[in-house]
Tab-separated table of N, CA and C in Angstrom:
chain	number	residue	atom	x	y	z
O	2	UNK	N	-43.803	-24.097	-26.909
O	2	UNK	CA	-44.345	-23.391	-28.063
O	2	UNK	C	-44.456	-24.265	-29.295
O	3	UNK	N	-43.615	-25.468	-29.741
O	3	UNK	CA	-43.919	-25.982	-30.375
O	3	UNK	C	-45.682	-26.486	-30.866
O	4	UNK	N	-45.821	-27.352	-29.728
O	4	UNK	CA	-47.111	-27.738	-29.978
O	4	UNK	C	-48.251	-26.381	-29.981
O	5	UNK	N	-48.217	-24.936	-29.858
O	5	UNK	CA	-48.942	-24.024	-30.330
O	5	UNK	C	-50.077	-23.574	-29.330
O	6	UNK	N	-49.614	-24.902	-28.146
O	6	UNK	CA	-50.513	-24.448	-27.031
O	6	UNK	C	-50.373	-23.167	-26.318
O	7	UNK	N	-49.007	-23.379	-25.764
O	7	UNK	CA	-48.875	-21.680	-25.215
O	7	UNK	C	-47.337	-21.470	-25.646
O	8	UNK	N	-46.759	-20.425	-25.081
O	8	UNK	CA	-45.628	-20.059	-25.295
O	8	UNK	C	-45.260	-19.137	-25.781
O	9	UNK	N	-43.816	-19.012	-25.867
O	9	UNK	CA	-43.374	-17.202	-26.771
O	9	UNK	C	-42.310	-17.886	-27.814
O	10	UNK	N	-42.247	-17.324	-28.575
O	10	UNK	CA	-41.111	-17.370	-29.656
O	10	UNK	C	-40.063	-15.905	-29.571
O	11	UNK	N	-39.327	-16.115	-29.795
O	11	UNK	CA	-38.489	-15.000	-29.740
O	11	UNK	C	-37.822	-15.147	-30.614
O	12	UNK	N	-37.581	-13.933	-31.193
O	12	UNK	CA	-37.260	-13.553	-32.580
O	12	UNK	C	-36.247	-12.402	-32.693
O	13	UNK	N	-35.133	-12.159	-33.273
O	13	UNK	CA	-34.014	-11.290	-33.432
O	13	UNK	C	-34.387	-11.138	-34.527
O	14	UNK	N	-34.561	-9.971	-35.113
O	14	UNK	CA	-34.338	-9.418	-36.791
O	14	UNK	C	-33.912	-7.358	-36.579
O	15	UNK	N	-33.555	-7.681	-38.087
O	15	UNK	CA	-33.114	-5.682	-37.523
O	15	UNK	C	-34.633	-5.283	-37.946
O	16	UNK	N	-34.532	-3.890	-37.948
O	16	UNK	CA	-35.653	-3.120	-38.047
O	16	UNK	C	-36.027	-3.292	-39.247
O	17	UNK	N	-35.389	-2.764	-40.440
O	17	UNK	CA	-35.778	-2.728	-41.959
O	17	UNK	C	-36.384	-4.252	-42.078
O	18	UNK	N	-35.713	-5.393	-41.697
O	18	UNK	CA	-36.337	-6.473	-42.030
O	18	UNK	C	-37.513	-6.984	-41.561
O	19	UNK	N	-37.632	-6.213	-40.100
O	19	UNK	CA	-38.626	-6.760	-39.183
O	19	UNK	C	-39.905	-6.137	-39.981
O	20	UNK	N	-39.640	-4.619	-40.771
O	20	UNK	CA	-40.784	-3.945	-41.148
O	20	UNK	C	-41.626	-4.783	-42.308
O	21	UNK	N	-40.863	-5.426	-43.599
O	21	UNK	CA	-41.403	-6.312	-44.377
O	21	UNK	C	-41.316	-7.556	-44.211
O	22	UNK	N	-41.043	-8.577	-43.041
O	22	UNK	CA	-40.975	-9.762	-43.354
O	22	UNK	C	-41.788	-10.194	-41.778
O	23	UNK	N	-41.833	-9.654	-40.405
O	23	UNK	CA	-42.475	-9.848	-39.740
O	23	UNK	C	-43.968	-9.867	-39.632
O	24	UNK	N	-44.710	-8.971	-40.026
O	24	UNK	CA	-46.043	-7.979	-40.570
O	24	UNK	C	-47.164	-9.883	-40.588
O	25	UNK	N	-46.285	-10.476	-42.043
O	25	UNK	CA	-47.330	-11.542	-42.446
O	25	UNK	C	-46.713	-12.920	-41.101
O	26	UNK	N	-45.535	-12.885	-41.568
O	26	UNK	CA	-44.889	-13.587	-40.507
O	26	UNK	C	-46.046	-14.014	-39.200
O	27	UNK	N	-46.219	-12.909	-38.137
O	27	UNK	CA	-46.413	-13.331	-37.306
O	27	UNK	C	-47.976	-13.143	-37.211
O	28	UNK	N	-48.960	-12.603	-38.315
O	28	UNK	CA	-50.066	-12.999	-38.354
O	28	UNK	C	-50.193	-14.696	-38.907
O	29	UNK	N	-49.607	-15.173	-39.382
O	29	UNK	CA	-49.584	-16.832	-39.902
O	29	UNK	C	-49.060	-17.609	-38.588
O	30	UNK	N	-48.267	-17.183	-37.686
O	30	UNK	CA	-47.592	-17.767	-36.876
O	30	UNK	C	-49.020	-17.747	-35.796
O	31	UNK	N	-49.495	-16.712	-35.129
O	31	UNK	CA	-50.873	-16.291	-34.604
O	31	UNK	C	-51.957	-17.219	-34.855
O	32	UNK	N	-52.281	-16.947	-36.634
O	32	UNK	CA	-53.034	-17.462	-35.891
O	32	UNK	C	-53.353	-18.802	-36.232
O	33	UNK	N	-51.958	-19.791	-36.758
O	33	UNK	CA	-52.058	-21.178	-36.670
O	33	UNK	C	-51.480	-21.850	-35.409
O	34	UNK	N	-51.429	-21.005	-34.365
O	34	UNK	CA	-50.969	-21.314	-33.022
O	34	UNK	C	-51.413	-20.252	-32.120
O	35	UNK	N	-52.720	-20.447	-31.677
O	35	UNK	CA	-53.343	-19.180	-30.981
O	35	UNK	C	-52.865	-19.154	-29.603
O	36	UNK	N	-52.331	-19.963	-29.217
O	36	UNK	CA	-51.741	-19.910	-27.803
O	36	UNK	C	-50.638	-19.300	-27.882
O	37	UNK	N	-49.347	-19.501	-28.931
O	37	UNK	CA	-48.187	-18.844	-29.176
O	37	UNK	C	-48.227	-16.841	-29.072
O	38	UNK	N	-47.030	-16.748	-28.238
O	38	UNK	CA	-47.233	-15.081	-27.905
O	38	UNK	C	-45.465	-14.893	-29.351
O	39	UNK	N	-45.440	-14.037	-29.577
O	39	UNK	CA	-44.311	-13.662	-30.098
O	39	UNK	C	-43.703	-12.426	-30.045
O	40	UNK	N	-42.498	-12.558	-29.600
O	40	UNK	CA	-41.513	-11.086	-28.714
O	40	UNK	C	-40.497	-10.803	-30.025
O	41	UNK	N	-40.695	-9.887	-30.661
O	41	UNK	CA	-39.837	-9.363	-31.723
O	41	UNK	C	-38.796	-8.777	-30.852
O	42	UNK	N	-37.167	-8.611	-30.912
O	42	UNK	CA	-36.451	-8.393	-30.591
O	42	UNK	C	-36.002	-7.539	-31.542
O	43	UNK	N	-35.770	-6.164	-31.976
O	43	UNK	CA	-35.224	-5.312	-32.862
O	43	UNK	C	-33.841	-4.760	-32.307
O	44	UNK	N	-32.872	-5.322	-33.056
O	44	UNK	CA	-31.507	-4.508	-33.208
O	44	UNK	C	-30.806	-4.455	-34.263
O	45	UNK	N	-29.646	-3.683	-34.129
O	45	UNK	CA	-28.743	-3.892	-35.842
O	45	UNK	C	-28.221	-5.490	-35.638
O	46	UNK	N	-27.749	-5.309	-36.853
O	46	UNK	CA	-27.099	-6.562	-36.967
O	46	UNK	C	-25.736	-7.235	-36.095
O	47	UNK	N	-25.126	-5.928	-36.307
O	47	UNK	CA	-23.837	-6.572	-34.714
O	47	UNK	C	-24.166	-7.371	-33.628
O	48	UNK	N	-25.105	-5.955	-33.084
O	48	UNK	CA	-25.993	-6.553	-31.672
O	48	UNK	C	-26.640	-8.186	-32.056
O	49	UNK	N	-27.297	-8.216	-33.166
O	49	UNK	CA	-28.419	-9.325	-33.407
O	49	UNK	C	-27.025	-11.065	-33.334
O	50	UNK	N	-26.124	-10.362	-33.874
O	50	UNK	CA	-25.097	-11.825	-34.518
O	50	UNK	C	-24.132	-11.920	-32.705
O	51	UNK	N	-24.291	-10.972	-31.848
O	51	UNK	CA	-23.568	-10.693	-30.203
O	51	UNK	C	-24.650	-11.799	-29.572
O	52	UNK	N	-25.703	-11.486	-29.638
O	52	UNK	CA	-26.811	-11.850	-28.906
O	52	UNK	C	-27.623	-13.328	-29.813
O	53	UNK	N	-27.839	-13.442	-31.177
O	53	UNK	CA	-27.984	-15.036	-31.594
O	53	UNK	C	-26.485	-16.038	-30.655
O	54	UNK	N	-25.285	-15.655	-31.077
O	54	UNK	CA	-24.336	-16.440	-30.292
O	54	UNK	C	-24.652	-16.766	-29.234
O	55	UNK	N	-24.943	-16.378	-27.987
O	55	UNK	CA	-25.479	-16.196	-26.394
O	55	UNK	C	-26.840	-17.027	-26.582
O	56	UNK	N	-27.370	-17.132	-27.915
O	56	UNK	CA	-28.611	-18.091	-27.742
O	56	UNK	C	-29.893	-17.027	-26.940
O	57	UNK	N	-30.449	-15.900	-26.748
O	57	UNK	CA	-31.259	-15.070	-26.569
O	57	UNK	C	-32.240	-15.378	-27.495
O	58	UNK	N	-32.408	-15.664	-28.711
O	58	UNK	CA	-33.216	-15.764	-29.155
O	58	UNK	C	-33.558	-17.577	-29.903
O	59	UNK	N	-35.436	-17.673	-30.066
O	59	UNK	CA	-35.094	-18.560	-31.002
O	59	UNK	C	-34.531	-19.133	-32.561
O	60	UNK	N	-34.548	-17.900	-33.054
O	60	UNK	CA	-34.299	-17.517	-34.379
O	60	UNK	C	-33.576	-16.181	-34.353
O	61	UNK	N	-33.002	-15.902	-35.475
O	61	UNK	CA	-32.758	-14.244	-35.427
O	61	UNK	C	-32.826	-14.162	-37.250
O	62	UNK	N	-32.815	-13.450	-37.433
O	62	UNK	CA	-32.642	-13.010	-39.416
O	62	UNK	C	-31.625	-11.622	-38.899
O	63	UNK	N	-30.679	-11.847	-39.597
O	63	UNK	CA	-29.301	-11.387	-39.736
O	63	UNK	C	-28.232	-11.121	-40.825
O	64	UNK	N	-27.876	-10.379	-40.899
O	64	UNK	CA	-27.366	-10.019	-42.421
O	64	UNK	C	-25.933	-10.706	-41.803
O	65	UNK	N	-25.501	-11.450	-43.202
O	65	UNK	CA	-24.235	-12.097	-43.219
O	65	UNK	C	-23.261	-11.356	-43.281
O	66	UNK	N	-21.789	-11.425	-42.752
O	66	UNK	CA	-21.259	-13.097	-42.632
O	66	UNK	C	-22.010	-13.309	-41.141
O	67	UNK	N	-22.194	-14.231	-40.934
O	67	UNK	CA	-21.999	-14.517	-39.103
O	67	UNK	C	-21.430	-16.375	-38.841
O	68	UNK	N	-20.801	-16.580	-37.703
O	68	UNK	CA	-19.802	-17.186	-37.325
O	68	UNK	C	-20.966	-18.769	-37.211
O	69	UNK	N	-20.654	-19.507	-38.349
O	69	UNK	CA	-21.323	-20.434	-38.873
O	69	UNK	C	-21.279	-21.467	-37.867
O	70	UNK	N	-19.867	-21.989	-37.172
O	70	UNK	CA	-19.249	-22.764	-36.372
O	70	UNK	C	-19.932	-22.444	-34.930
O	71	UNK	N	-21.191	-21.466	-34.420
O	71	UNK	CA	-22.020	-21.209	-33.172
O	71	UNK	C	-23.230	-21.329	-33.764
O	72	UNK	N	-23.357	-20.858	-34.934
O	72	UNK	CA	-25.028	-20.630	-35.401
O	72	UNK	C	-25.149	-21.434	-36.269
O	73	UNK	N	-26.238	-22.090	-36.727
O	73	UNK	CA	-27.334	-22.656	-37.873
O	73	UNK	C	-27.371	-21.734	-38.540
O	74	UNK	N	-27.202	-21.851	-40.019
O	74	UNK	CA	-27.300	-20.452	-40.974
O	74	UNK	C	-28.106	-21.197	-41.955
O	75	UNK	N	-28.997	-20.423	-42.296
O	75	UNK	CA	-30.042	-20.660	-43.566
O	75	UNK	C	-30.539	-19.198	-44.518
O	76	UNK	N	-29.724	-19.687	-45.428
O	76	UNK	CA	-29.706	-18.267	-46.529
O	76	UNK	C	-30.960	-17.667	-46.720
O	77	UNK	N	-31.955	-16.760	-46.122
O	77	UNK	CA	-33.011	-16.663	-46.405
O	77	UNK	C	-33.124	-15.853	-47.967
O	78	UNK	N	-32.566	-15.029	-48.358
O	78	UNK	CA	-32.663	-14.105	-49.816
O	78	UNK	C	-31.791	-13.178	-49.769
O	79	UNK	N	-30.646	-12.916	-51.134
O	79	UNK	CA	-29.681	-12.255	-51.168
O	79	UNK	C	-30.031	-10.819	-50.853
O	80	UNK	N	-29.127	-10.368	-50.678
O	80	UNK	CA	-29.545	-8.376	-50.468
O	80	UNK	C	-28.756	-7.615	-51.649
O	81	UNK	N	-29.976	-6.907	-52.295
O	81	UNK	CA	-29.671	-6.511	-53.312
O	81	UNK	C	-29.937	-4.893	-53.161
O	82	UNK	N	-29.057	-4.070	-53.480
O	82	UNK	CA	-29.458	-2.304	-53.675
O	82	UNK	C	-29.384	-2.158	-54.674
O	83	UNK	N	-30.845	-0.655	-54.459
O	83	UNK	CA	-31.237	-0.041	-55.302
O	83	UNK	C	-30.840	1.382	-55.522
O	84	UNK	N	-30.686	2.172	-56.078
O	84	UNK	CA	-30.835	3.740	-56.379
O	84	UNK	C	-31.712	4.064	-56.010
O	85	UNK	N	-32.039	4.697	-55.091
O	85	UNK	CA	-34.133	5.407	-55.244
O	85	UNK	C	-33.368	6.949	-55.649
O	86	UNK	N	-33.531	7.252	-56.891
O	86	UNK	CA	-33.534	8.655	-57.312
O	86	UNK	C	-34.556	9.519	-57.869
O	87	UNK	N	-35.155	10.625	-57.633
O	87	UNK	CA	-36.327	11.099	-57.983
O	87	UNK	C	-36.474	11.551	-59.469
O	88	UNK	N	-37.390	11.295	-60.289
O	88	UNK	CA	-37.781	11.766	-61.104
O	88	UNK	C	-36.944	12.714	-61.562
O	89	UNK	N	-37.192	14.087	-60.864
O	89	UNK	CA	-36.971	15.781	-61.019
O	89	UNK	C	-35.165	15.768	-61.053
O	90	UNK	N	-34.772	14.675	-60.152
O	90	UNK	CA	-33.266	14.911	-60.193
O	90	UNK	C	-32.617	14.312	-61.264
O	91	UNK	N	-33.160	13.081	-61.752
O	91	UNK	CA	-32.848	12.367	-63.489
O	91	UNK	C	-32.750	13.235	-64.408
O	92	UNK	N	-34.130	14.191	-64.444
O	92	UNK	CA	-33.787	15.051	-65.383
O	92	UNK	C	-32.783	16.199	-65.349
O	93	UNK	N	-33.436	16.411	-64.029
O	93	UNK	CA	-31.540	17.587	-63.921
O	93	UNK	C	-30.461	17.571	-64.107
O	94	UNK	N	-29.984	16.477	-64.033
O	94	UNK	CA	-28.260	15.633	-63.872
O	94	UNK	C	-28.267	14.789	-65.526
O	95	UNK	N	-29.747	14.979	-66.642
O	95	UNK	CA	-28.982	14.142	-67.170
O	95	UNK	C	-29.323	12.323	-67.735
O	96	UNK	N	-29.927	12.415	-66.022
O	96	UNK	CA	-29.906	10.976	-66.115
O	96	UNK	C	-30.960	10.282	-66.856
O	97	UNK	N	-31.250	9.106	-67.324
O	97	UNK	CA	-32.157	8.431	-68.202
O	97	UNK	C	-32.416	7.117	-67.728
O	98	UNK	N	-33.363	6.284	-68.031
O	98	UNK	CA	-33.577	4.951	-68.116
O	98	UNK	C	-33.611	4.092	-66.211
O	99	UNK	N	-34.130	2.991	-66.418
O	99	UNK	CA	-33.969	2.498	-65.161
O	99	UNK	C	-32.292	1.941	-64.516
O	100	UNK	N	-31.362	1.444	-65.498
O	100	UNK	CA	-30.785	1.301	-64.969
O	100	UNK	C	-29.140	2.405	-65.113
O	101	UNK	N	-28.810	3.185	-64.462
O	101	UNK	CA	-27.799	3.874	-64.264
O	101	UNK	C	-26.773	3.469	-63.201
O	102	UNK	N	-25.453	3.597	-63.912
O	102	UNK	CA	-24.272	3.152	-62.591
O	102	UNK	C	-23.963	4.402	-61.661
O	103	UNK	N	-23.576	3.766	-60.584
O	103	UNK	CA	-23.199	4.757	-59.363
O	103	UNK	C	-22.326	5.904	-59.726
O	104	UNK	N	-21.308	5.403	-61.368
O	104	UNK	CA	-20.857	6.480	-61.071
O	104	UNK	C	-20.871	8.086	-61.898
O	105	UNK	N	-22.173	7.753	-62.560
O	105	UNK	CA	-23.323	8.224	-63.138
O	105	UNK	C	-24.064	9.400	-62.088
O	106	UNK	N	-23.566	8.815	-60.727
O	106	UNK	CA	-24.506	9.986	-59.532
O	106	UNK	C	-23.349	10.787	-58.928
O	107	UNK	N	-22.219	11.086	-59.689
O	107	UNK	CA	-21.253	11.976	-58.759
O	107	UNK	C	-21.929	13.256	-58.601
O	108	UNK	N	-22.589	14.150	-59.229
O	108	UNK	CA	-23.416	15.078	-58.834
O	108	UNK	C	-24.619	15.245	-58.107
O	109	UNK	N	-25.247	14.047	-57.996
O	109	UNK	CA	-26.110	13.763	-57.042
O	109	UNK	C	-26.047	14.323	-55.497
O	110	UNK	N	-27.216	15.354	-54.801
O	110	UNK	CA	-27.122	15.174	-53.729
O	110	UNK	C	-27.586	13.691	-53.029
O	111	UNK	N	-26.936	13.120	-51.878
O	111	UNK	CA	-27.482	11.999	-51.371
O	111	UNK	C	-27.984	12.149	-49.554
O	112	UNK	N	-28.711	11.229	-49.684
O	112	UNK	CA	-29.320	10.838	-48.277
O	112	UNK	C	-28.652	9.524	-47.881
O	113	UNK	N	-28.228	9.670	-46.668
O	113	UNK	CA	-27.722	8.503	-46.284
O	113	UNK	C	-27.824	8.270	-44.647
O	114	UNK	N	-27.722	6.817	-44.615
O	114	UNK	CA	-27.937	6.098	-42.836
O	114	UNK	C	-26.576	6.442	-42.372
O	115	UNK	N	-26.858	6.893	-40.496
O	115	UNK	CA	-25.738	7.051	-40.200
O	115	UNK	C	-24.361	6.304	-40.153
O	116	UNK	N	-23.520	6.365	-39.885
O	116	UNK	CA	-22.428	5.932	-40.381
O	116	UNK	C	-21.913	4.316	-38.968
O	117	UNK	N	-22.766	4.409	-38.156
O	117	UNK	CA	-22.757	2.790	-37.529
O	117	UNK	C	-23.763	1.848	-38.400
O	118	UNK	N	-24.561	2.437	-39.151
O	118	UNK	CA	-25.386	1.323	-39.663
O	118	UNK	C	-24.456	0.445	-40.879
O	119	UNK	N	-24.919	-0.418	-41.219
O	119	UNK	CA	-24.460	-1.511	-42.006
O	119	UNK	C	-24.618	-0.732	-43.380
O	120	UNK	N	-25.850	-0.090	-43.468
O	120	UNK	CA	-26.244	0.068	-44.855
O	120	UNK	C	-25.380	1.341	-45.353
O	121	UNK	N	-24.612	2.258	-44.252
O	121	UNK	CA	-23.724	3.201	-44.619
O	121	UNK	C	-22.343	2.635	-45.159
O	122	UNK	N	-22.538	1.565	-44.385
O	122	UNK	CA	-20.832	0.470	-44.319
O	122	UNK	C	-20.659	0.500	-45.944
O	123	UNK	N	-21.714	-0.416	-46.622
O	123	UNK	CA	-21.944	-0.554	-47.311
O	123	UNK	C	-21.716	0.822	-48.621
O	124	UNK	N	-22.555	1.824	-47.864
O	124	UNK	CA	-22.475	2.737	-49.231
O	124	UNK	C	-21.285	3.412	-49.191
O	125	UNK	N	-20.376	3.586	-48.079
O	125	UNK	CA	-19.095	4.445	-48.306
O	125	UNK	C	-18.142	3.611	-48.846
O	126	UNK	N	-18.404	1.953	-48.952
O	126	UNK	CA	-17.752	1.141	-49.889
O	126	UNK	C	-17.750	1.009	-50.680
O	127	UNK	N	-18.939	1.196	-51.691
O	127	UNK	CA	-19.332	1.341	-52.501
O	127	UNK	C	-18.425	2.802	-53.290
O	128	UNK	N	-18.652	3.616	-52.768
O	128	UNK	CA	-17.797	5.229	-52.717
O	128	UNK	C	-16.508	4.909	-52.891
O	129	UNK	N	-15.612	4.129	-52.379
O	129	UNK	CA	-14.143	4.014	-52.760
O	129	UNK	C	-14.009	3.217	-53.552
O	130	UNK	N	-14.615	2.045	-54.009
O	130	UNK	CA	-14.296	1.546	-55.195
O	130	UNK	C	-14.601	1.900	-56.273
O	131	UNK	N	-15.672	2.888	-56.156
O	131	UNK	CA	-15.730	3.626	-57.733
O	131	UNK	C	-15.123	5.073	-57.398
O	132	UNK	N	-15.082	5.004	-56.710
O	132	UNK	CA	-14.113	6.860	-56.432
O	132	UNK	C	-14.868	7.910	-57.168
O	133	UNK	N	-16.080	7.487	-56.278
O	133	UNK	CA	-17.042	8.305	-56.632
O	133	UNK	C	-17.798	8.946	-55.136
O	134	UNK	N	-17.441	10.389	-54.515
O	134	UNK	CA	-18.148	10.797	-53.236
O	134	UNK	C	-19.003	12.213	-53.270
O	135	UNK	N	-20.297	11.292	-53.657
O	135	UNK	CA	-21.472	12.591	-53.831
O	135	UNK	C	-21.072	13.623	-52.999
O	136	UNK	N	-21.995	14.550	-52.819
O	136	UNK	CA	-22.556	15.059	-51.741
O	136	UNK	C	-23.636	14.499	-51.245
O	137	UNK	N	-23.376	14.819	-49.457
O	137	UNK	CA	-24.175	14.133	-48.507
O	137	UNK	C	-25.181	15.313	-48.193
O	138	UNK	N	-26.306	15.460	-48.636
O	138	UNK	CA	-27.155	16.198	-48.170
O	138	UNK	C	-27.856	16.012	-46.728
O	139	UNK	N	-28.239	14.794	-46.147
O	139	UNK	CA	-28.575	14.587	-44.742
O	139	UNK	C	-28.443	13.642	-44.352
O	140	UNK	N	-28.345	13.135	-43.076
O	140	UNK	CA	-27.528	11.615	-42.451
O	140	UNK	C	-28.468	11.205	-41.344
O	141	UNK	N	-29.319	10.158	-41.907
O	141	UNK	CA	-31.017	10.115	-41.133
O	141	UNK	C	-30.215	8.834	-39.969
O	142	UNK	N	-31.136	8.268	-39.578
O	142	UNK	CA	-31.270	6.861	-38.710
O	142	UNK	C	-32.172	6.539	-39.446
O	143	UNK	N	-32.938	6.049	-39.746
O	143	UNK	CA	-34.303	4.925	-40.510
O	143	UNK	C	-33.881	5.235	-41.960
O	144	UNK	N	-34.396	4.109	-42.738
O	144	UNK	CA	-34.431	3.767	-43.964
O	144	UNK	C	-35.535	4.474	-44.787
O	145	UNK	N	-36.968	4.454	-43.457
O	145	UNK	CA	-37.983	4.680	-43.870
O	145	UNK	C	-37.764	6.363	-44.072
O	146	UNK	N	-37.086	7.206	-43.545
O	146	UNK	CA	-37.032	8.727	-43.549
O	146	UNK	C	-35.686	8.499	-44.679
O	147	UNK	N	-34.976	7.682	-45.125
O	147	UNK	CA	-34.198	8.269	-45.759
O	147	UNK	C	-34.799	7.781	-47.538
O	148	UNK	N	-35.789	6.983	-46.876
O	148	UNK	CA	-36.518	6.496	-48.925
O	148	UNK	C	-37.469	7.957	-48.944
O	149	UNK	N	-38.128	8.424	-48.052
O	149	UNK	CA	-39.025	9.527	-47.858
O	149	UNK	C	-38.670	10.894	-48.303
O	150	UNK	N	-37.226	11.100	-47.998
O	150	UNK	CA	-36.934	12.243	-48.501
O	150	UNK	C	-36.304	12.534	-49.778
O	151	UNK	N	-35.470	10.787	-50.268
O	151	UNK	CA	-35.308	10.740	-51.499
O	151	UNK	C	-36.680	10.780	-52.715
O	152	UNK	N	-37.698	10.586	-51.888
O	152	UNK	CA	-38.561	10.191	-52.962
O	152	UNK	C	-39.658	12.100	-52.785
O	153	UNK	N	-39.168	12.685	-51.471
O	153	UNK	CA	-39.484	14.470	-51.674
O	153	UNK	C	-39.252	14.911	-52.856
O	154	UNK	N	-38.013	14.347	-53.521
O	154	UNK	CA	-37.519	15.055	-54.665
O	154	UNK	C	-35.948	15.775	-53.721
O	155	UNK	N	-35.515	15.714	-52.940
O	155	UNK	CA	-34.688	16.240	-51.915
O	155	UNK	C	-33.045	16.048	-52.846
O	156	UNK	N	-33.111	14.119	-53.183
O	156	UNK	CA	-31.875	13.960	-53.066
O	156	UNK	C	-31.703	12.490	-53.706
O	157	UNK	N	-30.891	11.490	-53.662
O	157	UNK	CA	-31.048	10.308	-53.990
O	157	UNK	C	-30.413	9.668	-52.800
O	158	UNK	N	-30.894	7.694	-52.768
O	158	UNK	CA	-30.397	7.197	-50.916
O	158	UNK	C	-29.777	5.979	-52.193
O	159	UNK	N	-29.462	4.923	-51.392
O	159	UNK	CA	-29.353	3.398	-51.567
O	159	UNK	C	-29.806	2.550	-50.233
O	160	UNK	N	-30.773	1.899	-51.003
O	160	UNK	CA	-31.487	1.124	-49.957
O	160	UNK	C	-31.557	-0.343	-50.250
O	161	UNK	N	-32.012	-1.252	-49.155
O	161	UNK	CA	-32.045	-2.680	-49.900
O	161	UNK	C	-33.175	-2.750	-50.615
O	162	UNK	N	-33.025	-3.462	-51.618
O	162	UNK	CA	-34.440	-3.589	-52.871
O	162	UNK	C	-35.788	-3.797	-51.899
O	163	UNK	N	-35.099	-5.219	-51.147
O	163	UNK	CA	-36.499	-5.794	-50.517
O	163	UNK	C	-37.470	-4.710	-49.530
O	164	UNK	N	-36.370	-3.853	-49.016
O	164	UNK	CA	-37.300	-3.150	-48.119
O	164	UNK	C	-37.757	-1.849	-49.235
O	165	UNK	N	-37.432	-1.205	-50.670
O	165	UNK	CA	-37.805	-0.426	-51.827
O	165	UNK	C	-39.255	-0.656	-51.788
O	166	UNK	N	-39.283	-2.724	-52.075
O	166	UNK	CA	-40.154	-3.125	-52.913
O	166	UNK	C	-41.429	-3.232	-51.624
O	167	UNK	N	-41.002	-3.157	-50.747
O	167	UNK	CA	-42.350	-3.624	-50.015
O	167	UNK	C	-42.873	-1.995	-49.381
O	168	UNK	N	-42.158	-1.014	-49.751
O	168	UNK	CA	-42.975	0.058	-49.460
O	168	UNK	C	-43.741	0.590	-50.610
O	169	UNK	N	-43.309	-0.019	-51.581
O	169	UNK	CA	-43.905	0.457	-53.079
O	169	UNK	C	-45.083	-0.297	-52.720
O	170	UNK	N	-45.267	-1.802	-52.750
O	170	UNK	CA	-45.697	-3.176	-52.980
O	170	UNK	C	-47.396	-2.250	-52.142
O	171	UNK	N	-46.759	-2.035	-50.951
O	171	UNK	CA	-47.989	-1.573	-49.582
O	171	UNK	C	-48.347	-0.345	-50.210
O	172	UNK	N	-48.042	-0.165	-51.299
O	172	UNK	CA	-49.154	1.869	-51.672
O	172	UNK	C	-48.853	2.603	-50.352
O	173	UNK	N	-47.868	2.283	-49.948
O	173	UNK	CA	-47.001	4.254	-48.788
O	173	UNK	C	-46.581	4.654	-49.530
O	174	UNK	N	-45.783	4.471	-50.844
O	174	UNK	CA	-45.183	5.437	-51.512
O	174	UNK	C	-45.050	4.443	-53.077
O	175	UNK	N	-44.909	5.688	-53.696
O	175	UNK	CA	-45.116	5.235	-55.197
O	175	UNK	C	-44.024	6.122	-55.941
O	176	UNK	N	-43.376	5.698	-57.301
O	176	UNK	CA	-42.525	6.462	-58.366
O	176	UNK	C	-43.101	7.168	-59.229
């Protein structure tokens, strides 16, 4: 595959990432190597950092830490969260301006990923260090159904910016 004559690339990334960073990815990869086939591999991140170790893939994009001393690590861009809170619920609760702290949303209903995903890991950590535990209004699987229903007017989520910005970026959804 190198030389672009034929071949597959194989690729590990999770879903949320695969949705904004694969898309251009593998149209540039295409079609400056028209012989190259490319096999997206979608899992969470556990699975992805189980299976880069074992060498399954040629690459993987993987949310850190992972075990530096088996893998090549190259920082691709920090992960940063956002609030997606609706309009209608700012004004109800209060709230003002773009930037508000978490613990600013104790009345907030929330949407959140189920509780094996990373991004829940994340938000119920978030929850004990400010000792702050909304209410959980619904407990999706996808990111994409849980920015969707925050942005119904339903509830508020925390999501990673990058995947916020590239559903805004693509006109699927707007503030």
């Amino acid at each position: 595959y190198k030389s672009g004559d034929k071949g597959e690339l194989v690729i590990g990334v999770t879903p949320f990432r695969s949705s904004y960073l694969m898309p251009s990815l593998i149209k540039k990869l295409t079609s400056k190597f028209s012989g190259l086939g490319v096999k997206l591999i979608e899992e969470g991140s556990e699975q992805l950092r189980h299976d880069a170790a074992e060498g399954k893939f040629d690459f993987a994009i993987i949310n850190l830490p992972v075990d530096d001393s088996v893998l090549e690590v190259t920082e691709l861009e920090p992960d940063r969260l956002v609030l997606v809170v609706p309009n209608s619920l700012c004004e109800k609760h209060g709230l003002s301006g773009k930037s508000i702290s978490f613990k600013e949303c104790k009345k907030l209903p929330f949407i959140v990923v189920s509780a094996t995903q990373e991004m829940r890991v994340l938000f119920d950590k978030l929850c004990a260090a400010t000792n702050v535990y909304p209410k959980i209004i619904a407990e999706v699987t996808g990111l994409v159904t849980a920015l969707e229903i925050a942005l119904s007017g339903a509830g508020a989520t925390l999501l990673p910016k990058q995947f916020v910005n590239s559903r805004m970026d693509s006109g699927e959804f707007s503030l």
